[in-house]
Amino acid sequence: RLFSGSLPILPLQDYYNEITEEEQPESSAVQIPEHLIDPIDLRLFLDPVVLPTSGRTVSKHTIVNNKWRDPFSREYIENRRLIPNVDKRNEVTNWLDATTVKHFRAVTSSNNLQPLLRLIPYVLDKECEVSLKAQNLILEFFKKLFSMPAPASGKEASSPPSILASQA
């Protein structure tokens, strides 16, 4: 999916799968619980399904990437036989709800623009409540960033906010 024909809308799970420990502010280090990690690709579940042949849960893209074979039993699986794991999806959603707002608050309070800009493609989804909360946090950050005091009398403010100057 694309946002206004330009930016891709990425699943929020991908953000947590791709950030490295060095990129995380100390106050917001995120540890993904093991029970929410796909056993094959070792990433946060995205569209979890139960395999009818082995009974294990994996992300649907794992099956597609395995040419529709169960990675545990190597048996062929038809798409219609995959069972959506609604409980696991709800667990991931609840974890994202609890973690995202806390993590985004830490990122926006760090006064570093780079990690914040990296978040934007992950929070463009208008249908995801967590994304909407994150959008509000980012908006608050930018309002705070650009709420500069009025220029002194007769002088025009020519320097950017300190946070932008440090990013240049």
Tab-separated table of N, CA and C in Angstrom:
chain	number	residue	atom	x	y	z
A	1	ARG	N	0.836	-1.183	0.000
A	1	ARG	CA	0.000	0.000	0.000
A	1	ARG	C	0.875	1.237	0.000
A	2	LEU	N	0.341	2.282	-0.613
A	2	LEU	CA	1.078	3.533	-0.690
A	2	LEU	C	0.279	4.649	-0.039
A	3	PHE	N	0.980	5.625	0.488
A	3	PHE	CA	0.378	6.803	1.082
A	3	PHE	C	0.491	7.925	0.059
A	4	SER	N	-0.608	8.401	-0.448
A	4	SER	CA	-0.662	9.470	-1.440
A	4	SER	C	0.263	9.196	-2.626
A	5	GLY	N	0.367	7.959	-3.018
A	5	GLY	CA	1.136	7.606	-4.195
A	5	GLY	C	2.634	7.722	-4.062
A	6	SER	N	3.163	7.924	-2.848
A	6	SER	CA	4.603	8.101	-2.744
A	6	SER	C	5.232	7.245	-1.646
A	7	LEU	N	4.829	7.431	-0.426
A	7	LEU	CA	5.430	6.687	0.684
A	7	LEU	C	4.738	5.353	0.884
A	8	PRO	N	5.490	4.278	1.018
A	8	PRO	CA	4.845	2.996	1.307
A	8	PRO	C	4.363	2.971	2.757
A	9	ILE	N	3.227	2.337	2.982
A	9	ILE	CA	2.739	2.136	4.342
A	9	ILE	C	3.267	0.781	4.782
A	10	LEU	N	4.124	0.783	5.768
A	10	LEU	CA	4.764	-0.446	6.227
A	10	LEU	C	4.105	-0.923	7.516
A	11	PRO	N	4.008	-2.239	7.718
A	11	PRO	CA	3.437	-2.746	8.968
A	11	PRO	C	4.302	-2.341	10.160
A	12	LEU	N	3.674	-1.981	11.242
A	12	LEU	CA	4.391	-1.556	12.441
A	12	LEU	C	5.318	-2.657	12.953
A	13	GLN	N	4.937	-3.919	12.743
A	13	GLN	CA	5.789	-5.026	13.161
A	13	GLN	C	7.163	-4.927	12.514
A	14	ASP	N	7.210	-4.495	11.261
A	14	ASP	CA	8.490	-4.389	10.561
A	14	ASP	C	9.426	-3.393	11.224
A	15	TYR	N	8.879	-2.337	11.809
A	15	TYR	CA	9.727	-1.353	12.496
A	15	TYR	C	10.505	-2.037	13.613
A	16	TYR	N	9.804	-2.813	14.426
A	16	TYR	CA	10.476	-3.481	15.543
A	16	TYR	C	11.412	-4.589	15.072
A	17	ASN	N	11.137	-5.180	13.928
A	17	ASN	CA	12.020	-6.200	13.386
A	17	ASN	C	13.304	-5.604	12.823
A	18	GLU	N	13.260	-4.350	12.390
A	18	GLU	CA	14.395	-3.766	11.693
A	18	GLU	C	15.270	-2.850	12.534
A	19	ILE	N	14.758	-2.337	13.648
A	19	ILE	CA	15.616	-1.459	14.443
A	19	ILE	C	16.680	-2.287	15.147
A	20	THR	N	17.846	-1.718	15.252
A	20	THR	CA	18.940	-2.405	15.927
A	20	THR	C	19.124	-1.789	17.309
A	21	GLU	N	19.865	-2.466	18.148
A	21	GLU	CA	20.057	-1.964	19.507
A	21	GLU	C	20.753	-0.615	19.517
A	22	GLU	N	21.651	-0.374	18.560
A	22	GLU	CA	22.361	0.902	18.525
A	22	GLU	C	21.427	2.056	18.201
A	23	GLU	N	20.359	1.792	17.460
A	23	GLU	CA	19.442	2.845	17.042
A	23	GLU	C	18.423	3.202	18.115
A	24	GLN	N	18.319	2.383	19.151
A	24	GLN	CA	17.297	2.613	20.163
A	24	GLN	C	17.838	3.480	21.284
A	25	PRO	N	17.089	4.503	21.673
A	25	PRO	CA	17.493	5.264	22.849
A	25	PRO	C	17.480	4.345	24.067
A	26	GLU	N	18.381	4.582	25.010
A	26	GLU	CA	18.492	3.703	26.175
A	26	GLU	C	17.178	3.596	26.936
A	27	SER	N	16.436	4.705	26.997
A	27	SER	CA	15.198	4.696	27.759
A	27	SER	C	14.081	3.923	27.059
A	28	SER	N	14.305	3.530	25.791
A	28	SER	CA	13.226	2.870	25.068
A	28	SER	C	13.650	1.555	24.433
A	29	ALA	N	14.685	0.915	24.962
A	29	ALA	CA	15.138	-0.352	24.387
A	29	ALA	C	13.971	-1.340	24.366
A	30	VAL	N	13.743	-1.939	23.213
A	30	VAL	CA	12.592	-2.820	23.025
A	30	VAL	C	13.062	-4.259	22.905
A	31	GLN	N	12.493	-5.121	23.717
A	31	GLN	CA	12.739	-6.554	23.631
A	31	GLN	C	11.428	-7.204	23.215
A	32	ILE	N	11.453	-7.903	22.091
A	32	ILE	CA	10.252	-8.583	21.620
A	32	ILE	C	10.138	-9.914	22.369
A	33	PRO	N	8.998	-10.193	22.999
A	33	PRO	CA	8.829	-11.469	23.698
A	33	PRO	C	8.971	-12.649	22.731
A	34	GLU	N	9.623	-13.702	23.183
A	34	GLU	CA	9.891	-14.854	22.307
A	34	GLU	C	8.630	-15.496	21.752
A	35	HIS	N	7.549	-15.515	22.537
A	35	HIS	CA	6.324	-16.159	22.050
A	35	HIS	C	5.642	-15.370	20.929
A	36	LEU	N	6.135	-14.162	20.644
A	36	LEU	CA	5.575	-13.355	19.557
A	36	LEU	C	6.489	-13.346	18.324
A	37	ILE	N	7.506	-14.203	18.327
A	37	ILE	CA	8.471	-14.254	17.232
A	37	ILE	C	8.234	-15.508	16.396
A	38	ASP	N	8.182	-15.312	15.077
A	38	ASP	CA	8.037	-16.426	14.135
A	38	ASP	C	9.251	-17.344	14.284
A	39	PRO	N	9.043	-18.652	14.489
A	39	PRO	CA	10.178	-19.556	14.703
A	39	PRO	C	11.054	-19.764	13.470
A	40	ILE	N	10.577	-19.417	12.290
A	40	ILE	CA	11.356	-19.622	11.072
A	40	ILE	C	12.179	-18.381	10.715
A	41	ASP	N	11.525	-17.221	10.607
A	41	ASP	CA	12.286	-16.039	10.192
A	41	ASP	C	12.722	-15.159	11.362
A	42	LEU	N	12.366	-15.548	12.596
A	42	LEU	CA	12.809	-14.872	13.820
A	42	LEU	C	12.454	-13.384	13.832
A	43	ARG	N	11.287	-13.075	13.333
A	43	ARG	CA	10.757	-11.716	13.333
A	43	ARG	C	9.400	-11.728	14.015
A	44	LEU	N	8.945	-10.556	14.427
A	44	LEU	CA	7.625	-10.425	15.044
A	44	LEU	C	6.571	-10.943	14.068
A	45	PHE	N	5.610	-11.706	14.595
A	45	PHE	CA	4.571	-12.278	13.730
A	45	PHE	C	3.860	-11.206	12.925
A	46	LEU	N	3.650	-11.505	11.643
A	46	LEU	CA	2.884	-10.651	10.754
A	46	LEU	C	1.902	-11.573	10.051
A	47	ASP	N	0.627	-11.394	10.308
A	47	ASP	CA	-0.413	-12.270	9.757
A	47	ASP	C	-0.159	-13.734	10.145
A	48	PRO	N	-0.203	-14.046	11.460
A	48	PRO	CA	0.080	-15.424	11.903
A	48	PRO	C	-1.008	-16.411	11.481
A	49	VAL	N	-0.555	-17.601	11.040
A	49	VAL	CA	-1.463	-18.675	10.638
A	49	VAL	C	-0.999	-19.977	11.280
A	50	VAL	N	-1.964	-20.865	11.537
A	50	VAL	CA	-1.659	-22.196	12.065
A	50	VAL	C	-1.540	-23.133	10.870
A	51	LEU	N	-0.475	-23.909	10.840
A	51	LEU	CA	-0.263	-24.863	9.758
A	51	LEU	C	-1.065	-26.128	10.040
A	52	PRO	N	-1.905	-26.562	9.109
A	52	PRO	CA	-2.747	-27.733	9.357
A	52	PRO	C	-1.940	-29.038	9.428
A	53	THR	N	-0.767	-29.052	8.828
A	53	THR	CA	0.014	-30.296	8.795
A	53	THR	C	0.845	-30.515	10.054
A	54	SER	N	1.358	-29.425	10.652
A	54	SER	CA	2.187	-29.586	11.849
A	54	SER	C	1.572	-28.950	13.093
A	55	GLY	N	0.554	-28.107	12.912
A	55	GLY	CA	-0.090	-27.462	14.053
A	55	GLY	C	0.699	-26.294	14.622
A	56	ARG	N	1.787	-25.894	13.998
A	56	ARG	CA	2.623	-24.794	14.478
A	56	ARG	C	2.139	-23.482	13.870
A	57	THR	N	2.463	-22.388	14.542
A	57	THR	CA	2.093	-21.059	14.059
A	57	THR	C	3.302	-20.381	13.440
A	58	VAL	N	3.111	-19.818	12.246
A	58	VAL	CA	4.136	-19.024	11.565
A	58	VAL	C	3.452	-17.850	10.889
A	59	SER	N	4.241	-16.895	10.423
A	59	SER	CA	3.686	-15.794	9.632
A	59	SER	C	3.337	-16.313	8.244
A	60	LYS	N	2.289	-15.784	7.667
A	60	LYS	CA	1.847	-16.280	6.362
A	60	LYS	C	2.933	-16.127	5.290
A	61	HIS	N	3.703	-15.045	5.363
A	61	HIS	CA	4.745	-14.855	4.351
A	61	HIS	C	5.818	-15.941	4.429
A	62	THR	N	5.967	-16.584	5.585
A	62	THR	CA	6.916	-17.697	5.715
A	62	THR	C	6.495	-18.854	4.823
A	63	ILE	N	5.199	-19.136	4.781
A	63	ILE	CA	4.691	-20.223	3.941
A	63	ILE	C	4.837	-19.857	2.464
A	64	VAL	N	4.507	-18.620	2.131
A	64	VAL	CA	4.634	-18.183	0.744
A	64	VAL	C	6.100	-18.291	0.303
A	65	ASN	N	7.017	-17.845	1.152
A	65	ASN	CA	8.445	-17.912	0.822
A	65	ASN	C	8.958	-19.351	0.754
A	66	ASN	N	8.282	-20.278	1.416
A	66	ASN	CA	8.662	-21.694	1.386
A	66	ASN	C	7.933	-22.450	0.282
A	67	LYS	N	7.417	-21.727	-0.688
A	67	LYS	CA	6.701	-22.321	-1.829
A	67	LYS	C	5.535	-23.200	-1.379
A	68	TRP	N	4.781	-22.658	-0.406
A	68	TRP	CA	3.565	-23.284	0.102
A	68	TRP	C	3.828	-24.656	0.720
A	69	ARG	N	4.985	-24.801	1.347
A	69	ARG	CA	5.306	-26.044	2.064
A	69	ARG	C	5.467	-25.735	3.540
A	70	ASP	N	4.991	-26.656	4.360
A	70	ASP	CA	5.163	-26.548	5.801
A	70	ASP	C	6.658	-26.667	6.087
A	71	PRO	N	7.271	-25.656	6.714
A	71	PRO	CA	8.719	-25.715	6.946
A	71	PRO	C	9.127	-26.804	7.951
A	72	PHE	N	8.168	-27.329	8.698
A	72	PHE	CA	8.483	-28.358	9.691
A	72	PHE	C	8.301	-29.769	9.141
A	73	SER	N	7.265	-29.982	8.327
A	73	SER	CA	7.001	-31.324	7.794
A	73	SER	C	7.276	-31.433	6.299
A	74	ARG	N	7.501	-30.286	5.627
A	74	ARG	CA	7.754	-30.209	4.185
A	74	ARG	C	6.561	-30.646	3.333
A	75	GLU	N	5.380	-30.768	3.928
A	75	GLU	CA	4.178	-31.124	3.168
A	75	GLU	C	3.619	-29.880	2.481
A	76	TYR	N	3.024	-30.089	1.301
A	76	TYR	CA	2.411	-29.000	0.550
A	76	TYR	C	1.138	-28.549	1.277
A	77	ILE	N	0.915	-27.233	1.307
A	77	ILE	CA	-0.265	-26.663	1.962
A	77	ILE	C	-0.973	-25.744	0.987
A	78	GLU	N	-2.263	-25.920	0.863
A	78	GLU	CA	-3.058	-25.009	0.043
A	78	GLU	C	-3.434	-23.803	0.901
A	79	ASN	N	-3.537	-22.659	0.249
A	79	ASN	CA	-3.861	-21.418	0.950
A	79	ASN	C	-5.155	-21.537	1.757
A	80	ARG	N	-6.144	-22.202	1.225
A	80	ARG	CA	-7.447	-22.297	1.910
A	80	ARG	C	-7.384	-23.156	3.169
A	81	ARG	N	-6.316	-23.942	3.331
A	81	ARG	CA	-6.182	-24.794	4.523
A	81	ARG	C	-5.467	-24.086	5.676
A	82	LEU	N	-4.895	-22.920	5.410
A	82	LEU	CA	-4.239	-22.163	6.470
A	82	LEU	C	-5.292	-21.591	7.409
A	83	ILE	N	-5.047	-21.704	8.688
A	83	ILE	CA	-5.998	-21.244	9.698
A	83	ILE	C	-5.449	-19.979	10.349
A	84	PRO	N	-6.123	-18.832	10.201
A	84	PRO	CA	-5.636	-17.608	10.857
A	84	PRO	C	-5.580	-17.805	12.372
A	85	ASN	N	-4.461	-17.438	12.972
A	85	ASN	CA	-4.305	-17.542	14.419
A	85	ASN	C	-4.690	-16.196	15.029
A	86	VAL	N	-5.972	-16.052	15.292
A	86	VAL	CA	-6.521	-14.793	15.793
A	86	VAL	C	-5.973	-14.472	17.178
A	87	ASP	N	-5.810	-15.485	18.025
A	87	ASP	CA	-5.276	-15.251	19.373
A	87	ASP	C	-3.864	-14.672	19.313
A	88	LYS	N	-3.022	-15.239	18.447
A	88	LYS	CA	-1.644	-14.750	18.316
A	88	LYS	C	-1.637	-13.334	17.738
A	89	ARG	N	-2.511	-13.082	16.757
A	89	ARG	CA	-2.604	-11.739	16.186
A	89	ARG	C	-3.012	-10.735	17.259
A	90	ASN	N	-3.958	-11.120	18.128
A	90	ASN	CA	-4.378	-10.233	19.209
A	90	ASN	C	-3.250	-10.004	20.209
A	91	GLU	N	-2.466	-11.041	20.497
A	91	GLU	CA	-1.310	-10.890	21.397
A	91	GLU	C	-0.318	-9.886	20.820
A	92	VAL	N	-0.037	-10.007	19.525
A	92	VAL	CA	0.896	-9.080	18.872
A	92	VAL	C	0.331	-7.666	18.917
A	93	THR	N	-0.946	-7.514	18.620
A	93	THR	CA	-1.581	-6.198	18.643
A	93	THR	C	-1.527	-5.585	20.041
A	94	ASN	N	-1.818	-6.383	21.068
A	94	ASN	CA	-1.766	-5.880	22.446
A	94	ASN	C	-0.349	-5.470	22.824
A	95	TRP	N	0.648	-6.274	22.408
A	95	TRP	CA	2.035	-5.929	22.705
A	95	TRP	C	2.418	-4.634	21.991
A	96	LEU	N	2.003	-4.509	20.724
A	96	LEU	CA	2.294	-3.277	19.983
A	96	LEU	C	1.655	-2.071	20.659
A	97	ASP	N	0.405	-2.232	21.119
A	97	ASP	CA	-0.276	-1.139	21.828
A	97	ASP	C	0.522	-0.710	23.052
A	98	ALA	N	0.936	-1.685	23.842
A	98	ALA	CA	1.625	-1.386	25.097
A	98	ALA	C	3.028	-0.825	24.853
A	99	THR	N	3.694	-1.299	23.835
A	99	THR	CA	5.091	-0.939	23.604
A	99	THR	C	5.264	0.309	22.765
A	100	THR	N	4.448	0.463	21.742
A	100	THR	CA	4.673	1.515	20.760
A	100	THR	C	4.590	2.914	21.351
A	101	VAL	N	3.549	3.198	22.085
A	101	VAL	CA	3.392	4.549	22.622
A	101	VAL	C	4.559	4.874	23.558
A	102	LYS	N	4.936	3.924	24.405
A	102	LYS	CA	6.065	4.128	25.321
A	102	LYS	C	7.361	4.361	24.530
A	103	HIS	N	7.593	3.533	23.517
A	103	HIS	CA	8.808	3.656	22.715
A	103	HIS	C	8.823	4.971	21.934
A	104	PHE	N	7.708	5.341	21.336
A	104	PHE	CA	7.661	6.567	20.541
A	104	PHE	C	7.825	7.792	21.424
A	105	ARG	N	7.320	7.739	22.659
A	105	ARG	CA	7.530	8.868	23.575
A	105	ARG	C	9.013	9.033	23.862
A	106	ALA	N	9.718	7.923	24.063
A	106	ALA	CA	11.155	7.994	24.311
A	106	ALA	C	11.897	8.530	23.093
A	107	VAL	N	11.486	8.102	21.900
A	107	VAL	CA	12.141	8.564	20.675
A	107	VAL	C	11.902	10.055	20.486
A	108	THR	N	10.683	10.512	20.714
A	108	THR	CA	10.393	11.936	20.505
A	108	THR	C	11.004	12.801	21.598
A	109	SER	N	11.263	12.247	22.766
A	109	SER	CA	11.879	13.048	23.829
A	109	SER	C	13.396	13.090	23.702
A	110	SER	N	13.963	12.287	22.807
A	110	SER	CA	15.420	12.243	22.683
A	110	SER	C	15.988	13.426	21.894
A	111	ASN	N	15.134	14.253	21.307
A	111	ASN	CA	15.553	15.409	20.506
A	111	ASN	C	16.469	15.021	19.352
A	112	ASN	N	16.294	13.829	18.844
A	112	ASN	CA	17.048	13.384	17.680
A	112	ASN	C	16.045	13.167	16.557
A	113	LEU	N	16.199	13.884	15.492
A	113	LEU	CA	15.223	13.861	14.409
A	113	LEU	C	15.317	12.601	13.547
A	114	GLN	N	16.508	12.027	13.436
A	114	GLN	CA	16.709	10.890	12.536
A	114	GLN	C	15.820	9.685	12.882
A	115	PRO	N	15.812	9.196	14.146
A	115	PRO	CA	14.945	8.041	14.438
A	115	PRO	C	13.465	8.366	14.233
A	116	LEU	N	13.100	9.603	14.480
A	116	LEU	CA	11.706	10.004	14.306
A	116	LEU	C	11.305	9.947	12.837
A	117	LEU	N	12.158	10.421	11.964
A	117	LEU	CA	11.860	10.379	10.531
A	117	LEU	C	11.791	8.941	10.031
A	118	ARG	N	12.566	8.066	10.639
A	118	ARG	CA	12.549	6.656	10.239
A	118	ARG	C	11.213	5.989	10.588
A	119	LEU	N	10.532	6.516	11.589
A	119	LEU	CA	9.259	5.941	12.034
A	119	LEU	C	8.091	6.227	11.091
A	120	ILE	N	8.172	7.304	10.363
A	120	ILE	CA	7.004	7.798	9.631
A	120	ILE	C	6.343	6.762	8.718
A	121	PRO	N	7.069	5.997	7.891
A	121	PRO	CA	6.364	5.026	7.027
A	121	PRO	C	5.611	3.941	7.807
A	122	TYR	N	5.977	3.736	9.070
A	122	TYR	CA	5.340	2.686	9.867
A	122	TYR	C	4.072	3.158	10.574
A	123	VAL	N	3.839	4.442	10.585
A	123	VAL	CA	2.673	4.952	11.308
A	123	VAL	C	1.679	5.663	10.394
A	124	LEU	N	1.712	5.359	9.117
A	124	LEU	CA	0.798	6.007	8.172
A	124	LEU	C	-0.546	5.301	8.044
A	125	ASP	N	-0.672	4.133	8.620
A	125	ASP	CA	-1.898	3.348	8.479
A	125	ASP	C	-3.032	4.010	9.258
A	126	LYS	N	-4.051	4.481	8.538
A	126	LYS	CA	-5.174	5.171	9.176
A	126	LYS	C	-6.113	4.205	9.900
A	127	GLU	N	-5.987	2.911	9.607
A	127	GLU	CA	-6.896	1.935	10.200
A	127	GLU	C	-6.351	1.336	11.492
A	128	CYS	N	-5.108	1.621	11.818
A	128	CYS	CA	-4.463	1.037	12.994
A	128	CYS	C	-4.481	2.061	14.130
A	129	GLU	N	-5.091	1.690	15.247
A	129	GLU	CA	-5.216	2.610	16.370
A	129	GLU	C	-3.856	3.011	16.941
A	130	VAL	N	-2.920	2.063	16.987
A	130	VAL	CA	-1.580	2.361	17.491
A	130	VAL	C	-0.893	3.379	16.586
A	131	SER	N	-1.074	3.235	15.282
A	131	SER	CA	-0.480	4.186	14.342
A	131	SER	C	-1.046	5.586	14.560
A	132	LEU	N	-2.329	5.661	14.833
A	132	LEU	CA	-2.940	6.969	15.080
A	132	LEU	C	-2.374	7.611	16.344
A	133	LYS	N	-2.150	6.811	17.391
A	133	LYS	CA	-1.535	7.338	18.616
A	133	LYS	C	-0.124	7.834	18.323
A	134	ALA	N	0.625	7.052	17.546
A	134	ALA	CA	1.992	7.441	17.203
A	134	ALA	C	2.003	8.709	16.356
A	135	GLN	N	1.029	8.843	15.454
A	135	GLN	CA	0.944	10.054	14.641
A	135	GLN	C	0.747	11.276	15.531
A	136	ASN	N	-0.086	11.132	16.555
A	136	ASN	CA	-0.306	12.248	17.481
A	136	ASN	C	0.971	12.600	18.230
A	137	LEU	N	1.753	11.586	18.649
A	137	LEU	CA	3.018	11.854	19.338
A	137	LEU	C	4.003	12.578	18.418
A	138	ILE	N	4.056	12.139	17.170
A	138	ILE	CA	4.962	12.786	16.215
A	138	ILE	C	4.511	14.226	15.964
A	139	LEU	N	3.213	14.428	15.833
A	139	LEU	CA	2.682	15.779	15.631
A	139	LEU	C	3.017	16.677	16.825
A	140	GLU	N	2.857	16.159	18.045
A	140	GLU	CA	3.212	16.928	19.244
A	140	GLU	C	4.696	17.301	19.227
A	141	PHE	N	5.539	16.342	18.813
A	141	PHE	CA	6.977	16.589	18.748
A	141	PHE	C	7.277	17.741	17.792
A	142	PHE	N	6.677	17.702	16.587
A	142	PHE	CA	6.944	18.751	15.609
A	142	PHE	C	6.366	20.093	16.059
A	143	LYS	N	5.229	20.084	16.727
A	143	LYS	CA	4.685	21.331	17.259
A	143	LYS	C	5.644	21.929	18.279
A	144	LYS	N	6.169	21.070	19.150
A	144	LYS	CA	7.115	21.532	20.169
A	144	LYS	C	8.409	22.007	19.508
A	145	LEU	N	8.847	21.292	18.496
A	145	LEU	CA	10.091	21.619	17.805
A	145	LEU	C	10.017	22.985	17.131
A	146	PHE	N	8.898	23.268	16.496
A	146	PHE	CA	8.785	24.500	15.734
A	146	PHE	C	8.065	25.621	16.475
A	147	SER	N	7.807	25.437	17.742
A	147	SER	CA	7.206	26.528	18.504
A	147	SER	C	8.329	27.371	19.087
A	148	MET	N	8.922	28.170	18.214
A	148	MET	CA	10.025	29.042	18.610
A	148	MET	C	9.448	30.348	19.136
A	149	PRO	N	10.189	30.981	20.016
A	149	PRO	CA	9.716	32.284	20.498
A	149	PRO	C	9.701	33.299	19.363
A	150	ALA	N	8.885	34.314	19.523
A	150	ALA	CA	8.790	35.357	18.505
A	150	ALA	C	10.146	36.038	18.351
A	151	PRO	N	10.499	36.450	17.128
A	151	PRO	CA	11.790	37.102	16.918
A	151	PRO	C	11.878	38.405	17.708
A	152	ALA	N	13.108	38.739	18.089
A	152	ALA	CA	13.326	39.979	18.839
A	152	ALA	C	12.912	41.156	17.968
A	153	SER	N	12.595	42.259	18.594
A	153	SER	CA	12.085	43.414	17.847
A	153	SER	C	13.091	43.864	16.787
A	154	GLY	N	12.595	43.964	15.567
A	154	GLY	CA	13.408	44.457	14.469
A	154	GLY	C	14.346	43.416	13.874
A	155	LYS	N	14.545	42.301	14.550
A	155	LYS	CA	15.439	41.273	14.022
A	155	LYS	C	14.608	40.088	13.563
A	156	GLU	N	15.053	39.468	12.524
A	156	GLU	CA	14.348	38.299	11.999
A	156	GLU	C	15.120	37.054	12.402
A	157	ALA	N	14.427	36.047	12.859
A	157	ALA	CA	15.098	34.809	13.256
A	157	ALA	C	15.631	34.121	12.006
A	158	SER	N	16.943	33.995	11.932
A	158	SER	CA	17.528	33.386	10.741
A	158	SER	C	18.095	32.007	11.015
A	159	SER	N	18.233	31.632	12.258
A	159	SER	CA	18.823	30.322	12.550
A	159	SER	C	17.718	29.297	12.800
A	160	PRO	N	17.945	28.077	12.345
A	160	PRO	CA	16.938	27.029	12.553
A	160	PRO	C	16.945	26.597	14.016
A	161	PRO	N	15.915	25.854	14.426
A	161	PRO	CA	15.912	25.340	15.785
A	161	PRO	C	17.164	24.490	16.012
A	162	SER	N	17.617	24.444	17.264
A	162	SER	CA	18.879	23.755	17.573
A	162	SER	C	18.863	22.304	17.156
A	163	ILE	N	17.721	21.652	17.236
A	163	ILE	CA	17.660	20.239	16.862
A	163	ILE	C	17.939	20.049	15.374
A	164	LEU	N	17.466	20.965	14.554
A	164	LEU	CA	17.714	20.858	13.128
A	164	LEU	C	19.159	21.192	12.798
A	165	ALA	N	19.736	22.119	13.522
A	165	ALA	CA	21.123	22.475	13.276
A	165	ALA	C	22.038	21.299	13.618
A	166	SER	N	21.695	20.532	14.647
A	166	SER	CA	22.539	19.400	15.047
A	166	SER	C	22.419	18.244	14.056
A	167	GLN	N	21.355	18.216	13.265
A	167	GLN	CA	21.163	17.132	12.295
A	167	GLN	C	21.893	17.394	10.990
A	168	ALA	N	22.243	18.636	10.735
A	168	ALA	CA	22.862	18.998	9.458
A	168	ALA	C	24.268	18.480	9.307
